Amino acid sequence: MSRLSNSRGFLLTLKTGREDGGLIECTAQAVGGAGGAYEEETTTRRPNPYDPPYLNQPSSEIDSAEHGGPPGPLTTTCPCGMANKKISKIVGGKETEINEFPFAVMLVLRGSYSPFCGGSIISRQHVLTAAHCVIKYIQHGITVIAGDHDYTDDRETDARLVVDVRQVIMHSEYPSRSEYDIALLVLDSPLQYNKYIAPVCLPHRQLNLEGQYLKALGWGRTSPHGRGSSFLKKVNVRALSLSVCQDYAGVERTERHQICTYSKMKGLGKGDSGGPVIWLNKDTNRYTLVGLPSYVFFYDGNEHILPDVSTDVSSFLPWIHQNMRSNRFRLYI
């Protein structure tokens, strides 16, 4: 899922209003660990006048005081977006702690335990994923595995829960329009929440995350031509502007249905599709699902040059609400 390179940098992001922007007055805010501190090694790279501008971004290795555990300054009654981890430095592309992110699930073919994609729990009976993950497997039968970490080790955790998918709801515009790469999975039986199986938060309105640090989770490939990871991995990336992404990844910027992410020598890989791309809401200290990995570009060698593209979850909130409403399950936002 990642190829790692460190760099030193300090980024000031100009934010207006709340997390999704606004008007009125602007404040400069350091994006990083506690107090905005960075602790990074340095590296050098020969400048190239034809390099895309995002290649010069600082590394996304950040202090994980972005915890997802203790409450933030803004209290919330929504039991979503929590993580099970210690406060320690997070380095992108590392193995997660066992059951660290209780909302991350694997999608497997019925009767199998090897994941072909990921997904996120958003209610007791609903998982959100990418449509391209499931479109060719609907007739075969799809199963969700929650509460797992390393699917090759049966002794690692006793929280594993296997639930069949009863119904697959894909966006009606997919596949004719690739930017509508989103699907809602309805589970055959409700999940029983506990410390290791719990929902992620959803945005409550469309977000503008340009320049923000995001975290991607998955069991996908760790190199362009390698095999998928047997255990859940995490990597820190940064959201790019759609105008930059349009030039280098071909996204449609007039309709905000996608988000682009990039980080030096690391990013998403095959098999990470549909899994969680999350953003830490600093007000609540809870993780919010903002992206569903849609497509990545493969490279020879260890270069990672082009951005990764994910479906923008916040653009599809009405669609998500509408398709969950008939089941009458509470949606955590």
Short mmCIF file of C-alpha atoms in Angstrom, two decimals, residues 20-227:
data_model
loop_
_atom_site.label_atom_id
_atom_site.label_comp_id
_atom_site.label_asym_id
_atom_site.label_seq_id
_atom_site.Cartn_x
_atom_site.Cartn_y
_atom_site.Cartn_z
CA ASP A 20 -15.46 22.75 5.24
CA GLY A 21 -14.54 26.39 4.72
CA GLY A 22 -16.63 29.50 4.78
CA LEU A 23 -16.06 33.21 4.61
CA ILE A 24 -15.37 36.00 7.06
CA GLU A 25 -11.97 35.78 8.72
CA CYS A 26 -9.01 33.51 8.05
CA THR A 27 -6.61 31.98 10.52
CA ALA A 28 -3.26 30.32 9.89
CA GLN A 29 -3.18 26.84 11.35
CA ALA A 30 -0.34 24.32 11.42
CA VAL A 31 -1.35 20.87 10.22
CA GLY A 32 0.62 18.37 12.22
CA GLY A 33 0.94 16.85 15.63
CA ALA A 34 0.39 18.32 19.06
CA GLY A 35 1.37 21.95 18.86
CA GLY A 36 2.02 21.58 15.15
CA ALA A 37 5.38 19.90 15.84
CA TYR A 38 7.14 17.87 13.15
CA GLU A 39 9.81 15.27 13.82
CA GLU A 40 11.13 14.13 10.46
CA GLU A 41 14.30 13.05 8.76
CA THR A 42 15.45 14.91 5.69
CA THR A 43 15.96 13.81 2.11
CA THR A 44 17.00 15.55 -1.08
CA ARG A 45 15.57 15.40 -4.58
CA ARG A 46 16.99 16.98 -7.72
CA PRO A 47 14.58 19.72 -8.88
CA ASN A 48 12.90 19.27 -12.24
CA PRO A 49 11.12 22.18 -13.96
CA TYR A 50 8.50 19.75 -15.33
CA ASP A 51 7.62 18.24 -11.96
CA PRO A 52 3.97 18.58 -10.90
CA PRO A 53 3.68 21.17 -8.09
CA TYR A 54 2.40 18.65 -5.54
CA LEU A 55 5.70 16.71 -5.62
CA ASN A 56 7.18 19.44 -3.42
CA GLN A 57 4.73 18.87 -0.59
CA PRO A 58 6.19 18.09 2.84
CA SER A 59 6.09 14.49 3.98
CA SER A 60 2.91 13.32 5.63
CA GLU A 61 4.56 11.73 8.64
CA ILE A 62 2.75 13.32 11.52
CA ASP A 63 2.57 12.92 15.23
CA SER A 64 -0.50 10.90 16.10
CA ALA A 65 -1.72 13.05 18.89
CA GLU A 66 -4.47 12.97 16.21
CA HIS A 67 -5.71 10.16 18.30
CA GLY A 68 -9.34 9.29 17.65
CA GLY A 69 -9.62 8.20 21.27
CA PRO A 70 -10.16 10.83 24.01
CA PRO A 71 -12.95 13.37 23.37
CA GLY A 72 -12.09 16.58 21.57
CA PRO A 73 -13.01 20.13 22.62
CA LEU A 74 -16.43 19.75 20.98
CA THR A 75 -18.47 17.03 22.68
CA THR A 76 -20.55 14.62 20.62
CA THR A 77 -23.04 11.90 21.54
CA CYS A 78 -22.42 10.00 18.30
CA PRO A 79 -20.54 6.75 19.04
CA CYS A 80 -18.60 6.77 15.78
CA GLY A 81 -15.12 7.33 14.39
CA MET A 82 -13.23 6.07 17.44
CA ALA A 83 -9.91 4.23 17.31
CA ASN A 84 -8.18 1.75 19.61
CA LYS A 85 -4.59 2.89 19.86
CA LYS A 86 -1.92 4.42 22.00
CA ILE A 87 -0.71 7.98 21.50
CA SER A 88 2.50 7.47 19.56
CA LYS A 89 4.14 8.62 16.36
CA ILE A 90 2.40 7.32 13.24
CA VAL A 91 4.50 6.67 10.15
CA GLY A 92 2.59 6.19 6.90
CA GLY A 93 2.59 2.74 5.42
CA LYS A 94 3.00 0.93 8.75
CA GLU A 95 0.97 -1.93 10.12
CA THR A 96 -1.96 -0.79 12.24
CA GLU A 97 -2.39 -2.04 15.77
CA ILE A 98 -4.73 -5.01 16.06
CA ASN A 99 -8.34 -3.78 15.74
CA GLU A 100 -7.07 -0.19 15.76
CA PHE A 101 -9.75 1.01 13.34
CA PRO A 102 -12.96 -0.85 14.22
CA PHE A 103 -14.88 0.50 11.22
CA ALA A 104 -12.55 -0.96 8.55
CA VAL A 105 -13.84 -4.19 6.99
CA MET A 106 -12.76 -6.64 4.30
CA LEU A 107 -14.89 -7.66 1.33
CA VAL A 108 -14.45 -11.28 0.28
CA LEU A 109 -16.23 -13.70 -2.02
CA ARG A 110 -18.62 -15.95 -0.14
CA GLY A 111 -16.67 -18.86 1.31
CA SER A 112 -13.32 -17.06 1.03
CA TYR A 113 -11.17 -15.17 3.55
CA SER A 114 -8.91 -13.31 1.12
CA PRO A 115 -10.09 -9.70 0.57
CA PHE A 116 -10.57 -8.21 -2.88
CA CYS A 117 -11.56 -4.75 -1.55
CA GLY A 118 -12.27 -2.84 1.64
CA GLY A 119 -15.25 -1.05 3.11
CA SER A 120 -16.41 1.02 6.08
CA ILE A 121 -19.13 0.36 8.64
CA ILE A 122 -21.61 3.26 8.69
CA SER A 123 -24.46 1.55 10.56
CA ARG A 124 -25.24 -1.83 12.10
CA GLN A 125 -26.47 -3.09 8.75
CA HIS A 126 -24.66 -0.94 6.18
CA VAL A 127 -21.16 -0.86 4.72
CA LEU A 128 -19.99 1.79 2.25
CA THR A 129 -17.56 0.84 -0.52
CA ALA A 130 -16.69 1.57 -4.16
CA ALA A 131 -19.04 0.37 -6.89
CA HIS A 132 -16.22 -0.96 -9.05
CA CYS A 133 -15.35 -3.36 -6.23
CA VAL A 134 -18.67 -5.16 -6.26
CA ILE A 135 -20.15 -4.77 -9.75
CA LYS A 136 -18.67 -8.02 -11.08
CA TYR A 137 -19.13 -10.05 -7.89
CA ILE A 138 -22.82 -9.49 -7.15
CA GLN A 139 -23.84 -12.81 -8.70
CA HIS A 140 -21.10 -14.71 -6.85
CA GLY A 141 -22.16 -13.53 -3.40
CA ILE A 142 -20.20 -11.09 -1.22
CA THR A 143 -19.29 -11.40 2.45
CA VAL A 144 -18.11 -8.72 4.88
CA ILE A 145 -15.50 -9.58 7.53
CA ALA A 146 -15.42 -7.13 10.45
CA GLY A 147 -13.18 -7.04 13.51
CA ASP A 148 -10.21 -8.65 11.75
CA HIS A 149 -6.60 -7.54 11.32
CA ASP A 150 -4.42 -10.28 9.79
CA TYR A 151 -6.69 -12.65 7.91
CA THR A 152 -3.98 -15.36 7.84
CA ASP A 153 -3.79 -15.55 11.66
CA ASP A 154 -6.82 -17.05 13.42
CA ARG A 155 -5.25 -16.62 16.88
CA GLU A 156 -4.58 -12.89 16.69
CA THR A 157 -8.07 -11.66 17.58
CA ASP A 158 -11.35 -13.22 18.64
CA ALA A 159 -13.36 -10.21 17.41
CA ARG A 160 -13.74 -11.46 13.82
CA LEU A 161 -17.32 -11.41 12.57
CA VAL A 162 -18.40 -12.80 9.18
CA VAL A 163 -21.67 -11.48 7.69
CA ASP A 164 -23.09 -12.07 4.21
CA VAL A 165 -24.26 -9.17 2.07
CA ARG A 166 -28.00 -9.30 1.40
CA GLN A 167 -28.22 -6.46 -1.11
CA VAL A 168 -25.83 -4.34 -3.17
CA ILE A 169 -27.01 -0.81 -4.03
CA MET A 170 -24.82 0.88 -6.64
CA HIS A 171 -25.27 4.45 -7.79
CA SER A 172 -27.49 4.52 -10.88
CA GLU A 173 -24.94 6.65 -12.78
CA TYR A 174 -22.24 3.98 -12.44
CA PRO A 175 -20.51 2.62 -14.53
CA SER A 176 -21.41 5.07 -17.31
CA ARG A 177 -19.86 7.84 -15.19
CA SER A 178 -16.77 6.69 -13.30
CA GLU A 179 -16.95 9.54 -10.78
CA TYR A 180 -20.09 7.92 -9.28
CA ASP A 181 -18.02 5.03 -7.94
CA ILE A 182 -19.97 4.33 -4.75
CA ALA A 183 -22.02 1.41 -3.43
CA LEU A 184 -23.98 0.67 -0.28
CA LEU A 185 -23.96 -2.90 1.06
CA VAL A 186 -26.92 -4.08 3.12
CA LEU A 187 -25.90 -6.85 5.52
CA ASP A 188 -27.89 -10.01 6.08
CA SER A 189 -27.95 -9.45 9.85
CA PRO A 190 -27.15 -6.43 12.05
CA LEU A 191 -23.66 -6.06 13.48
CA GLN A 192 -23.25 -6.15 17.23
CA TYR A 193 -21.12 -3.15 18.16
CA ASN A 194 -18.25 -3.50 20.59
CA LYS A 195 -14.78 -2.02 21.06
CA TYR A 196 -13.53 -3.77 17.92
CA ILE A 197 -16.55 -3.42 15.62
CA ALA A 198 -18.00 0.10 15.40
CA PRO A 199 -19.05 2.69 12.79
CA VAL A 200 -17.07 5.52 11.26
CA CYS A 201 -18.55 9.02 11.28
CA LEU A 202 -19.94 10.50 8.07
CA PRO A 203 -19.63 14.16 7.08
CA HIS A 204 -22.70 16.26 7.72
CA ARG A 205 -22.09 18.48 4.70
CA GLN A 206 -19.73 18.72 1.75
CA LEU A 207 -16.16 19.25 2.88
CA ASN A 208 -13.28 21.18 1.38
CA LEU A 209 -10.23 19.25 2.52
CA GLU A 210 -7.58 20.74 0.26
CA GLY A 211 -4.23 20.62 2.06
CA GLN A 212 -5.56 18.50 4.92
CA TYR A 213 -3.91 15.30 6.11
CA LEU A 214 -5.97 12.19 5.47
CA LYS A 215 -5.36 8.59 6.40
CA ALA A 216 -5.97 5.64 4.05
CA LEU A 217 -6.48 2.09 5.34
CA GLY A 218 -6.34 -1.18 3.44
CA TRP A 219 -5.11 -4.69 2.81
CA GLY A 220 -3.89 -3.82 -0.71
CA ARG A 221 -0.56 -4.19 -2.46
CA THR A 222 2.52 -2.68 -0.86
CA SER A 223 4.38 -2.39 -4.18
CA PRO A 224 3.18 -1.97 -7.78
CA HIS A 225 3.65 -5.63 -8.70
CA GLY A 226 3.56 -7.23 -5.27
CA ARG A 227 0.88 -9.13 -3.39
#
